[in-house]
Structure formats: structure tokens, C-alpha cells
Amino acid sequence: MPPPAPDGPQRELEQLAVQIRHHEAAYRAGAPEITDGAFDDLFERYRALADALGVPEGNRLDQTPGADHTDGFVQVAHRVPMLSLDKLSPNRRGSNGEPMPLSEQLDNWYARRRQDLGEPASLGLIVEPKVDGIGISLKYDDGRFVQAVTRGDGRKGDDVTLQVRQARAVPERLKLTGQLEIRGELYWPLERFAAYNERLRARGETPIKNPRNGCAGLMKRKEPQGIEEAGITAFLYQVPIAENVTLPPTQEAVLSWLAAAGAPVYLDETARFDTPEAALAHCEAFGARRDGLGYEIDGLVIKLDELRHYDQLGGTDHHPHWAIAYKFPPERKPTRLIKISVQVGKSGKLTPVAELAPVTLAGTTVTRASLHNFVELARKDVREGDVVYAEKAGEVIPQVVGVDPTQRPPEAAPFPRPETCPVCATPVMAEEIFLYCPSPACPAQIRERLIHFASRGAMDIDGLGASTVDQVIDKLGVRSPEDLWSLTHDQLVSLERMGKKSAQNLLDGLDRARGRGLSRVLVGLAVRHVGATMAEDLARYFGDAERLLAFSSRYVSGDEEAITKVAPETGSGAIDGMARKTADAIFTALDRRAVRDVIHGLGARGVRLSAVLPVTTEVEGVAGKTFVLTGTLPTLKRSEAGERIKQAGGKVTGSVSKKTDYLVAGADAGSKLAKAEKLEVTVIDEATLLGMLQRQ
């Protein structure tokens, strides 16, 4: 059953926290689902509820920046925390419950700074562009570039020195002495971004959606060769650490000092003011200049100019007190919501969508807008027939961000949460605040699921690429994975660009895939939380699909013996890495009729549904031991190393625990290495592993 509607402030706070974490993760992954304005709405509501409930500052979600760690990158601690910025928000409300004007918010911030400093005179302010890129911390030793680290969670970030150097994003030398940490923003100039996308289109590849996400993606390439042609560059603007050198006394002077040393700065786009009124007026007028810049900005930053005030003021765990951000307001217009429909995405996620009376936003006519999820729909109380406010920012899909209840039709009723998939009528499953259709045969998910099913990491079906999947769906009526094994040679040769040889190659590929075994079938079905390692563990433990499905029924029915076996309240269960929440999701999905039908259908087509156990030659010291692999190994791919361990009788898992015997660490080993050291797990390199595997 879907999760219940919010039943109080505490429940709403928890749901908001889930949404904020979800959207932060999507943003960091380069696939934002909502606009910045919509995210700020969520954040302001969270802040207001946390205040009302008296949540201690240290326990609040908004007290730490969103992490950007990527597995495989070494993490480096920041000597000075690299924090987010507090914001002037159009959604902030005063003690009377009414919206607080930005001018009042800035005046309050400025007055608090004067009070904190005991300064009766005015404080100078400098306003700088808020570049829409990724924060970076650079170390220079006597002018020589030595290290680059991302912001991360504010306390530690990922070492991207190799990527930044390969991209030629910052100067290798500056005319400076001493040991310096210089902070700035990596960004993708719009002209270079457009040229890069043109090259992608010419090669038939999907263009990158926006410069910020593209920049973040390039900086997290573990093999960065070739990224110098992209044109990533940087603006540098802050020097939090300066040893054996004296900094100028003001932020304005620091920018000039950096520029004279050869650093890229945005000095021409900064301005200094003596009053908050003048600074805000500058911010509000600057929006008209955005389109004339060669890079994207999403606002401006208002800082105190005197650097001596920075240490005096300090900050919270989330933001410094000496600066505040002004975000450009997105274009927002009212329109009538005609209908609410439910869209099923490729992962099966159900999303409510507003069908709108046409409205022009950011130069385009909008008739559909996201309503995010059903918890958010209920929180905003959006109903069919309402006059709603829609906004659009960048290339993110339009959003409904508010409703005018004074214009609500008397017959308008709350929209019910679906209990079944609107496309295939399968009962939905809930995970946190989100609803999913778990059926692998759901027509709304067929294409993406079939592409995944045929992929190398799943059933590895040679000859079944995306274009062929489109054709077998549209022209041959394939609707579920098992249908693939009913295709004939005559059917396949009728497809475009499919000759007799290609058709036979695909049939041969399907025939080879029949024997891949249960673990590959489970990966191919895209069951949530079932990756390659979990699939292998399930296949090894249960042996075949019938035992697995029978156990799933027991688990879902509440059989305590079954639950305790795989997800005990204390300690580890029979399957490594399976916590209660993970077990609930996996066995509930496997117990769904639609999933069972696909599995049985595959069995009827001769697909092997038992475990394929690797042929092993037990090697002393490896057999019976549990290994975790992390980082880049000198000669072996991690998948190859894993196979060799299994062939020697060892076990490979994806996460470090007390049961781990060895962590095999290569270059750029990340959080797994830190956890292994904390748990005192033995850490070895590739050479040591190869020596162990060669023992007789």
C-alpha cells in the first residue's frame, strides 16, 4: 500500500528530508528533477518546520552541505571548511507568517553582522557573480599548482588534481610565493559547451543537458584523457589559507592581487557598496545582463569586504556569516490546471503531472509540468481546476510551485494516490515517499527495461541494441523479456537494417544468453537494490528461482523465521549486505505477480533459472575468504580480479564489513579504504593478490 498522507509536522519534516536528499543526489548526478526555485521551496519549508519543532541545529538536514563524493576518488580533508551560503529567499516568512521581502532579509543580515562585530559605522560590501559551476579548492606551493579538491561535504572532498590538470582548467603557475589555498569555481564557458555538444551530435551521441552538470561529470572521469578539448576553466575568488605571504586587507584587493599574479578572476563583474540597499539594487538590476555573459550564473554573492571580519564572524556548520547569496528569481506565471495525470518513468517511478492551460515560460509554450511526487502534491494541496503557479529554469522541465486557493472551484477534490500502476494495473510498491510500478512487463517501462535486460552486465544478448529493441517493440510486438525467445528468423529479417546474417547473429546471441543463469536474470529484471553482487549472493544462497520465489512469499507474508534468516535485528543475516529495508524491497518486488510471470515465462522459453556456479580450483589463503575491490588496479579490471578470486574459491562483495577479510585497493581508492582501515581489515594491493592467487 502507498505510504499514508502526512499526519503531523514531524511526519512532514521527515518526508521533506527524504525529498531534499533525493533531489540533492539527482543534482549531483547531473540529472536534476526540479528547478532551483522548487528546491528552495522545499528547503524553506523544512527550515520553518525545524524551527517550529525546536530541532537542534546539529541535528538538522540543512546544517551540512550536500556531499559530492564519487566512489574511487581519494577524499581529502579541508583545513578550513568549504561551506554553502545562506540565501535571501522569496519563500521566507516573518514571525507574523507573512512573506518577508528580500530587502528586509538583507537588512536583518547586515544589522546582525554590525551587532556581532560591534561596528557602529557602515560595513563595506562587495558583490560578486555566483557562477553556476562546481566549487574547487586549489593548493599552490610558491606559485606551482599541486592539488585540486572538490567541495564535497564541506569537511572533505574528492581529489580531482589529475582531472583538473588534464582539462587545463587552472594555471599551472602563478606569480606568487608561499603556500596558498585558493578557492574558486570550475565552469564551462557557453561557447565551448555549445561546440562540444555539436561534436556529440555529429557523432550521433546524446548532447549534455547543461554546462554545470557537464562540468561536474567531466571532473569525475576516472580516465580523463581528452577532456582538455572541452574547454573547462575557472574563476578564482578566495584565499582561505596563506602561509609565508601577506594578503591584502579586503576582498576587492584580493581579487586584484590574484589577477596580477595571473589567476583567472571575475573582477570586471564585481562591485563595491556601502549600504545593503545599494547592494540589493545592483543584484536586482544585474539579471538583465545575464544573457550577455559568456558563462552561466544563478545569482550573486554579497560579502563583507574587510577580510579581518571573516574570522571574527565565523559561521554555522552550513554557511559562513560574512556572506549571503542572492538568487535570480525564475519566471513564474499563473495558469489553470486542467487535469492531473500519472506518468510512469523508465525506473517504474510514478510521478503526478499537471496538464495545464497553455502558458509561455522562458520563451516556450508550456502545457505540462511536474508535480514531483504524491507527498508533495498533498503538501501543496494542488487540485484539478486550481489556478497554479508554474516556473521553468534552464532546461529543467517546468514545475508547479504553488496554488492560488482563492480561485479554487467548489467541486475540486484532493487527488488520490494511486494503488495500482495507471498503465498496467500492477499494485504499486512504496519506497520512502516514492511510488513504483514493479512490473518488468509494464508497457511504460518496456523499452528501457529491455535495453537493460540485454546489456552486457545482465543477459549480454549480442545484437540487441537500442535501435533493434525499438523495432522489436514497435513492429514485432515484444512486450516482455520472455517474448525475445519467441522471435523467428523471418520476423527479424523484416526489420530495417537487419539482413539474414544479422538476424541469425541475434538468434545465436539469444541462444547463448539462455544459459547465463539466475544471477544474470535477476540483474536483467532491474529489481531495485539488486546489482551484480546481490544477484550472485541470492542465486548462490537459494540455488534456483523456485526456491527464491517461495522464500519471497514467506518473507512478504510475515514469516518470522524467513525474516530473521536474512534480516535479523542484530548482526548479519544469511546474505551479506542485506539490511531489513533492502530485504523488504527485494522480496516484495519478487513476490509481485507480474515479476513471477516474467520469470516463469523465461523458464518456459528454456532460459536457465538456476545458479551458474563458477568452476573453482581452491587456492589456499583465498578459498573461503571475502574480498572487496576498490580503486583502479594497475593491470586488471576489477571485474577480472573478481572473477579470478571466485575461481580460486573466494568471495567478492561490494561493501566493507567486519566479515571482510581483504580489501584490494588500487589507485584513487575512496571511502571503502577508509572504512577498511577503521575496521582493521587487511588492505592489499594487486601484486599481493596475484601472489596469493598463484599459490599451489
JSON list of N, CA, C and O in Angstrom, two decimals, residues 360-399:
[
{"chain": "A", "resi": 360, "resn": "THR", "atom": "N", "xyz": [3.22, 30.74, -21.46]},
{"chain": "A", "resi": 360, "resn": "THR", "atom": "CA", "xyz": [4.56, 30.95, -22.00]},
{"chain": "A", "resi": 360, "resn": "THR", "atom": "C", "xyz": [5.55, 31.17, -20.87]},
{"chain": "A", "resi": 360, "resn": "THR", "atom": "O", "xyz": [5.39, 32.09, -20.06]},
{"chain": "A", "resi": 361, "resn": "LEU", "atom": "N", "xyz": [6.59, 30.31, -20.82]},
{"chain": "A", "resi": 361, "resn": "LEU", "atom": "CA", "xyz": [7.65, 30.41, -19.82]},
{"chain": "A", "resi": 361, "resn": "LEU", "atom": "C", "xyz": [9.00, 30.30, -20.50]},
{"chain": "A", "resi": 361, "resn": "LEU", "atom": "O", "xyz": [9.22, 29.36, -21.29]},
{"chain": "A", "resi": 362, "resn": "ALA", "atom": "N", "xyz": [9.89, 31.22, -20.21]},
{"chain": "A", "resi": 362, "resn": "ALA", "atom": "CA", "xyz": [11.24, 31.21, -20.76]},
{"chain": "A", "resi": 362, "resn": "ALA", "atom": "C", "xyz": [11.23, 31.05, -22.28]},
{"chain": "A", "resi": 362, "resn": "ALA", "atom": "O", "xyz": [12.06, 30.34, -22.85]},
{"chain": "A", "resi": 363, "resn": "GLY", "atom": "N", "xyz": [10.24, 31.69, -22.92]},
{"chain": "A", "resi": 363, "resn": "GLY", "atom": "CA", "xyz": [10.19, 31.71, -24.37]},
{"chain": "A", "resi": 363, "resn": "GLY", "atom": "C", "xyz": [9.54, 30.52, -25.03]},
{"chain": "A", "resi": 363, "resn": "GLY", "atom": "O", "xyz": [9.50, 30.44, -26.26]},
{"chain": "A", "resi": 364, "resn": "THR", "atom": "N", "xyz": [9.03, 29.56, -24.25]},
{"chain": "A", "resi": 364, "resn": "THR", "atom": "CA", "xyz": [8.37, 28.40, -24.84]},
{"chain": "A", "resi": 364, "resn": "THR", "atom": "C", "xyz": [6.97, 28.24, -24.23]},
{"chain": "A", "resi": 364, "resn": "THR", "atom": "O", "xyz": [6.71, 28.66, -23.11]},
{"chain": "A", "resi": 365, "resn": "THR", "atom": "N", "xyz": [6.09, 27.60, -25.00]},
{"chain": "A", "resi": 365, "resn": "THR", "atom": "CA", "xyz": [4.73, 27.36, -24.53]},
{"chain": "A", "resi": 365, "resn": "THR", "atom": "C", "xyz": [4.71, 26.07, -23.72]},
{"chain": "A", "resi": 365, "resn": "THR", "atom": "O", "xyz": [5.13, 25.01, -24.20]},
{"chain": "A", "resi": 366, "resn": "VAL", "atom": "N", "xyz": [4.21, 26.17, -22.52]},
{"chain": "A", "resi": 366, "resn": "VAL", "atom": "CA", "xyz": [4.19, 25.03, -21.60]},
{"chain": "A", "resi": 366, "resn": "VAL", "atom": "C", "xyz": [2.76, 24.57, -21.39]},
{"chain": "A", "resi": 366, "resn": "VAL", "atom": "O", "xyz": [1.87, 25.37, -21.11]},
{"chain": "A", "resi": 367, "resn": "THR", "atom": "N", "xyz": [2.53, 23.26, -21.53]},
{"chain": "A", "resi": 367, "resn": "THR", "atom": "CA", "xyz": [1.21, 22.68, -21.27]},
{"chain": "A", "resi": 367, "resn": "THR", "atom": "C", "xyz": [1.26, 21.55, -20.26]},
{"chain": "A", "resi": 367, "resn": "THR", "atom": "O", "xyz": [0.22, 21.04, -19.86]},
{"chain": "A", "resi": 368, "resn": "ARG", "atom": "N", "xyz": [2.48, 21.13, -19.86]},
{"chain": "A", "resi": 368, "resn": "ARG", "atom": "CA", "xyz": [2.63, 20.07, -18.86]},
{"chain": "A", "resi": 368, "resn": "ARG", "atom": "C", "xyz": [3.71, 20.49, -17.87]},
{"chain": "A", "resi": 368, "resn": "ARG", "atom": "O", "xyz": [4.69, 21.14, -18.24]},
{"chain": "A", "resi": 369, "resn": "ALA", "atom": "N", "xyz": [3.54, 20.13, -16.62]},
{"chain": "A", "resi": 369, "resn": "ALA", "atom": "CA", "xyz": [4.52, 20.47, -15.60]},
{"chain": "A", "resi": 369, "resn": "ALA", "atom": "C", "xyz": [4.53, 19.40, -14.53]},
{"chain": "A", "resi": 369, "resn": "ALA", "atom": "O", "xyz": [3.50, 18.79, -14.21]},
{"chain": "A", "resi": 370, "resn": "SER", "atom": "N", "xyz": [5.71, 19.15, -13.95]},
{"chain": "A", "resi": 370, "resn": "SER", "atom": "CA", "xyz": [5.84, 18.12, -12.92]},
{"chain": "A", "resi": 370, "resn": "SER", "atom": "C", "xyz": [5.23, 18.58, -11.60]},
{"chain": "A", "resi": 370, "resn": "SER", "atom": "O", "xyz": [5.30, 19.76, -11.24]},
{"chain": "A", "resi": 371, "resn": "LEU", "atom": "N", "xyz": [4.65, 17.62, -10.89]},
{"chain": "A", "resi": 371, "resn": "LEU", "atom": "CA", "xyz": [4.17, 17.84, -9.53]},
{"chain": "A", "resi": 371, "resn": "LEU", "atom": "C", "xyz": [5.02, 17.06, -8.53]},
{"chain": "A", "resi": 371, "resn": "LEU", "atom": "O", "xyz": [4.63, 16.86, -7.39]},
{"chain": "A", "resi": 372, "resn": "HIS", "atom": "N", "xyz": [6.17, 16.57, -9.00]},
{"chain": "A", "resi": 372, "resn": "HIS", "atom": "CA", "xyz": [7.22, 15.95, -8.18]},
{"chain": "A", "resi": 372, "resn": "HIS", "atom": "C", "xyz": [6.86, 14.56, -7.65]},
{"chain": "A", "resi": 372, "resn": "HIS", "atom": "O", "xyz": [7.41, 13.57, -8.10]},
{"chain": "A", "resi": 373, "resn": "ASN", "atom": "N", "xyz": [5.99, 14.47, -6.68]},
{"chain": "A", "resi": 373, "resn": "ASN", "atom": "CA", "xyz": [5.61, 13.18, -6.08]},
{"chain": "A", "resi": 373, "resn": "ASN", "atom": "C", "xyz": [4.32, 13.38, -5.31]},
{"chain": "A", "resi": 373, "resn": "ASN", "atom": "O", "xyz": [3.83, 14.50, -5.16]},
{"chain": "A", "resi": 374, "resn": "PHE", "atom": "N", "xyz": [3.75, 12.30, -4.81]},
{"chain": "A", "resi": 374, "resn": "PHE", "atom": "CA", "xyz": [2.42, 12.38, -4.23]},
{"chain": "A", "resi": 374, "resn": "PHE", "atom": "C", "xyz": [2.42, 12.99, -2.82]},
{"chain": "A", "resi": 374, "resn": "PHE", "atom": "O", "xyz": [1.42, 13.56, -2.40]},
{"chain": "A", "resi": 375, "resn": "VAL", "atom": "N", "xyz": [3.54, 12.88, -2.12]},
{"chain": "A", "resi": 375, "resn": "VAL", "atom": "CA", "xyz": [3.64, 13.57, -0.84]},
{"chain": "A", "resi": 375, "resn": "VAL", "atom": "C", "xyz": [3.65, 15.07, -1.05]},
{"chain": "A", "resi": 375, "resn": "VAL", "atom": "O", "xyz": [2.96, 15.83, -0.37]},
{"chain": "A", "resi": 376, "resn": "GLU", "atom": "N", "xyz": [4.42, 15.52, -2.04]},
{"chain": "A", "resi": 376, "resn": "GLU", "atom": "CA", "xyz": [4.49, 16.95, -2.33]},
{"chain": "A", "resi": 376, "resn": "GLU", "atom": "C", "xyz": [3.15, 17.46, -2.87]},
{"chain": "A", "resi": 376, "resn": "GLU", "atom": "O", "xyz": [2.72, 18.57, -2.57]},
{"chain": "A", "resi": 377, "resn": "LEU", "atom": "N", "xyz": [2.48, 16.64, -3.67]},
{"chain": "A", "resi": 377, "resn": "LEU", "atom": "CA", "xyz": [1.16, 17.01, -4.19]},
{"chain": "A", "resi": 377, "resn": "LEU", "atom": "C", "xyz": [0.18, 17.24, -3.04]},
{"chain": "A", "resi": 377, "resn": "LEU", "atom": "O", "xyz": [-0.58, 18.23, -3.03]},
{"chain": "A", "resi": 378, "resn": "ALA", "atom": "N", "xyz": [0.22, 16.36, -2.04]},
{"chain": "A", "resi": 378, "resn": "ALA", "atom": "CA", "xyz": [-0.67, 16.52, -0.89]},
{"chain": "A", "resi": 378, "resn": "ALA", "atom": "C", "xyz": [-0.26, 17.70, -0.03]},
{"chain": "A", "resi": 378, "resn": "ALA", "atom": "O", "xyz": [-1.12, 18.44, 0.48]},
{"chain": "A", "resi": 379, "resn": "ARG", "atom": "N", "xyz": [1.04, 17.92, 0.12]},
{"chain": "A", "resi": 379, "resn": "ARG", "atom": "CA", "xyz": [1.52, 19.02, 0.97]},
{"chain": "A", "resi": 379, "resn": "ARG", "atom": "C", "xyz": [1.08, 20.37, 0.41]},
{"chain": "A", "resi": 379, "resn": "ARG", "atom": "O", "xyz": [0.65, 21.26, 1.15]},
{"chain": "A", "resi": 380, "resn": "LYS", "atom": "N", "xyz": [1.18, 20.52, -0.92]},
{"chain": "A", "resi": 380, "resn": "LYS", "atom": "CA", "xyz": [0.78, 21.78, -1.56]},
{"chain": "A", "resi": 380, "resn": "LYS", "atom": "C", "xyz": [-0.73, 21.85, -1.80]},
{"chain": "A", "resi": 380, "resn": "LYS", "atom": "O", "xyz": [-1.26, 22.91, -2.12]},
{"chain": "A", "resi": 381, "resn": "ASP", "atom": "N", "xyz": [-1.40, 20.70, -1.64]},
{"chain": "A", "resi": 381, "resn": "ASP", "atom": "CA", "xyz": [-2.86, 20.63, -1.85]},
{"chain": "A", "resi": 381, "resn": "ASP", "atom": "C", "xyz": [-3.24, 21.16, -3.22]},
{"chain": "A", "resi": 381, "resn": "ASP", "atom": "O", "xyz": [-4.13, 22.02, -3.36]},
{"chain": "A", "resi": 382, "resn": "VAL", "atom": "N", "xyz": [-2.57, 20.64, -4.25]},
{"chain": "A", "resi": 382, "resn": "VAL", "atom": "CA", "xyz": [-2.88, 21.02, -5.63]},
{"chain": "A", "resi": 382, "resn": "VAL", "atom": "C", "xyz": [-4.01, 20.14, -6.14]},
{"chain": "A", "resi": 382, "resn": "VAL", "atom": "O", "xyz": [-3.97, 18.92, -5.99]},
{"chain": "A", "resi": 383, "resn": "ARG", "atom": "N", "xyz": [-5.03, 20.77, -6.75]},
{"chain": "A", "resi": 383, "resn": "ARG", "atom": "CA", "xyz": [-6.20, 20.02, -7.21]},
{"chain": "A", "resi": 383, "resn": "ARG", "atom": "C", "xyz": [-6.53, 20.37, -8.66]},
{"chain": "A", "resi": 383, "resn": "ARG", "atom": "O", "xyz": [-6.20, 21.46, -9.14]},
{"chain": "A", "resi": 384, "resn": "GLU", "atom": "N", "xyz": [-7.19, 19.45, -9.32]},
{"chain": "A", "resi": 384, "resn": "GLU", "atom": "CA", "xyz": [-7.66, 19.72, -10.68]},
{"chain": "A", "resi": 384, "resn": "GLU", "atom": "C", "xyz": [-8.63, 20.90, -10.66]},
{"chain": "A", "resi": 384, "resn": "GLU", "atom": "O", "xyz": [-9.51, 20.98, -9.79]},
{"chain": "A", "resi": 385, "resn": "GLY", "atom": "N", "xyz": [-8.42, 21.82, -11.59]},
{"chain": "A", "resi": 385, "resn": "GLY", "atom": "CA", "xyz": [-9.26, 23.02, -11.65]},
{"chain": "A", "resi": 385, "resn": "GLY", "atom": "C", "xyz": [-8.64, 24.22, -10.98]},
{"chain": "A", "resi": 385, "resn": "GLY", "atom": "O", "xyz": [-9.10, 25.36, -11.16]},
{"chain": "A", "resi": 386, "resn": "ASP", "atom": "N", "xyz": [-7.57, 24.02, -10.19]},
{"chain": "A", "resi": 386, "resn": "ASP", "atom": "CA", "xyz": [-6.92, 25.13, -9.49]},
{"chain": "A", "resi": 386, "resn": "ASP", "atom": "C", "xyz": [-6.21, 26.08, -10.45]},
{"chain": "A", "resi": 386, "resn": "ASP", "atom": "O", "xyz": [-5.78, 25.68, -11.55]},
{"chain": "A", "resi": 387, "resn": "VAL", "atom": "N", "xyz": [-6.07, 27.34, -10.03]},
{"chain": "A", "resi": 387, "resn": "VAL", "atom": "CA", "xyz": [-5.10, 28.24, -10.65]},
{"chain": "A", "resi": 387, "resn": "VAL", "atom": "C", "xyz": [-3.78, 28.00, -9.93]},
{"chain": "A", "resi": 387, "resn": "VAL", "atom": "O", "xyz": [-3.69, 28.14, -8.70]},
{"chain": "A", "resi": 388, "resn": "VAL", "atom": "N", "xyz": [-2.76, 27.61, -10.69]},
{"chain": "A", "resi": 388, "resn": "VAL", "atom": "CA", "xyz": [-1.47, 27.27, -10.11]},
{"chain": "A", "resi": 388, "resn": "VAL", "atom": "C", "xyz": [-0.39, 28.19, -10.67]},
{"chain": "A", "resi": 388, "resn": "VAL", "atom": "O", "xyz": [-0.59, 28.86, -11.68]},
{"chain": "A", "resi": 389, "resn": "TYR", "atom": "N", "xyz": [0.75, 28.20, -10.00]},
{"chain": "A", "resi": 389, "resn": "TYR", "atom": "CA", "xyz": [1.90, 28.98, -10.46]},
{"chain": "A", "resi": 389, "resn": "TYR", "atom": "C", "xyz": [2.95, 28.01, -10.99]},
{"chain": "A", "resi": 389, "resn": "TYR", "atom": "O", "xyz": [3.36, 27.08, -10.30]},
{"chain": "A", "resi": 390, "resn": "ALA", "atom": "N", "xyz": [3.35, 28.25, -12.25]},
{"chain": "A", "resi": 390, "resn": "ALA", "atom": "CA", "xyz": [4.34, 27.39, -12.89]},
{"chain": "A", "resi": 390, "resn": "ALA", "atom": "C", "xyz": [5.61, 28.19, -13.14]},
{"chain": "A", "resi": 390, "resn": "ALA", "atom": "O", "xyz": [5.58, 29.40, -13.38]},
{"chain": "A", "resi": 391, "resn": "GLU", "atom": "N", "xyz": [6.74, 27.50, -13.09]},
{"chain": "A", "resi": 391, "resn": "GLU", "atom": "CA", "xyz": [8.01, 28.14, -13.40]},
{"chain": "A", "resi": 391, "resn": "GLU", "atom": "C", "xyz": [8.90, 27.17, -14.15]},
{"chain": "A", "resi": 391, "resn": "GLU", "atom": "O", "xyz": [8.71, 25.95, -14.13]},
{"chain": "A", "resi": 392, "resn": "LYS", "atom": "N", "xyz": [9.89, 27.73, -14.81]},
{"chain": "A", "resi": 392, "resn": "LYS", "atom": "CA", "xyz": [10.83, 26.94, -15.59]},
{"chain": "A", "resi": 392, "resn": "LYS", "atom": "C", "xyz": [12.19, 27.59, -15.49]},
{"chain": "A", "resi": 392, "resn": "LYS", "atom": "O", "xyz": [12.31, 28.81, -15.61]},
{"chain": "A", "resi": 393, "resn": "ALA", "atom": "N", "xyz": [13.21, 26.79, -15.27]},
{"chain": "A", "resi": 393, "resn": "ALA", "atom": "CA", "xyz": [14.57, 27.33, -15.18]},
{"chain": "A", "resi": 393, "resn": "ALA", "atom": "C", "xyz": [15.50, 26.46, -16.01]},
{"chain": "A", "resi": 393, "resn": "ALA", "atom": "O", "xyz": [15.50, 25.24, -15.88]},
{"chain": "A", "resi": 394, "resn": "GLY", "atom": "N", "xyz": [16.29, 27.09, -16.86]},
{"chain": "A", "resi": 394, "resn": "GLY", "atom": "CA", "xyz": [17.23, 26.35, -17.69]},
{"chain": "A", "resi": 394, "resn": "GLY", "atom": "C", "xyz": [16.52, 25.32, -18.54]},
{"chain": "A", "resi": 394, "resn": "GLY", "atom": "O", "xyz": [15.48, 25.57, -19.12]},
{"chain": "A", "resi": 395, "resn": "GLU", "atom": "N", "xyz": [17.09, 24.11, -18.59]},
{"chain": "A", "resi": 395, "resn": "GLU", "atom": "CA", "xyz": [16.50, 23.04, -19.38]},
{"chain": "A", "resi": 395, "resn": "GLU", "atom": "C", "xyz": [15.76, 22.03, -18.52]},
{"chain": "A", "resi": 395, "resn": "GLU", "atom": "O", "xyz": [15.39, 20.96, -18.96]},
{"chain": "A", "resi": 396, "resn": "VAL", "atom": "N", "xyz": [15.56, 22.38, -17.24]},
{"chain": "A", "resi": 396, "resn": "VAL", "atom": "CA", "xyz": [14.80, 21.51, -16.36]},
{"chain": "A", "resi": 396, "resn": "VAL", "atom": "C", "xyz": [13.33, 21.63, -16.72]},
{"chain": "A", "resi": 396, "resn": "VAL", "atom": "O", "xyz": [12.85, 22.69, -17.10]},
{"chain": "A", "resi": 397, "resn": "ILE", "atom": "N", "xyz": [12.60, 20.53, -16.62]},
{"chain": "A", "resi": 397, "resn": "ILE", "atom": "CA", "xyz": [11.20, 20.56, -17.01]},
{"chain": "A", "resi": 397, "resn": "ILE", "atom": "C", "xyz": [10.41, 21.51, -16.12]},
{"chain": "A", "resi": 397, "resn": "ILE", "atom": "O", "xyz": [10.78, 21.77, -14.99]},
{"chain": "A", "resi": 398, "resn": "PRO", "atom": "N", "xyz": [9.33, 22.09, -16.64]},
{"chain": "A", "resi": 398, "resn": "PRO", "atom": "CA", "xyz": [8.53, 23.04, -15.86]},
{"chain": "A", "resi": 398, "resn": "PRO", "atom": "C", "xyz": [7.98, 22.39, -14.59]},
{"chain": "A", "resi": 398, "resn": "PRO", "atom": "O", "xyz": [7.73, 21.18, -14.54]},
{"chain": "A", "resi": 399, "resn": "GLN", "atom": "N", "xyz": [7.79, 23.23, -13.57]},
{"chain": "A", "resi": 399, "resn": "GLN", "atom": "CA", "xyz": [7.30, 22.76, -12.29]},
{"chain": "A", "resi": 399, "resn": "GLN", "atom": "C", "xyz": [6.08, 23.58, -11.86]},
{"chain": "A", "resi": 399, "resn": "GLN", "atom": "O", "xyz": [6.00, 24.77, -12.14]}
]
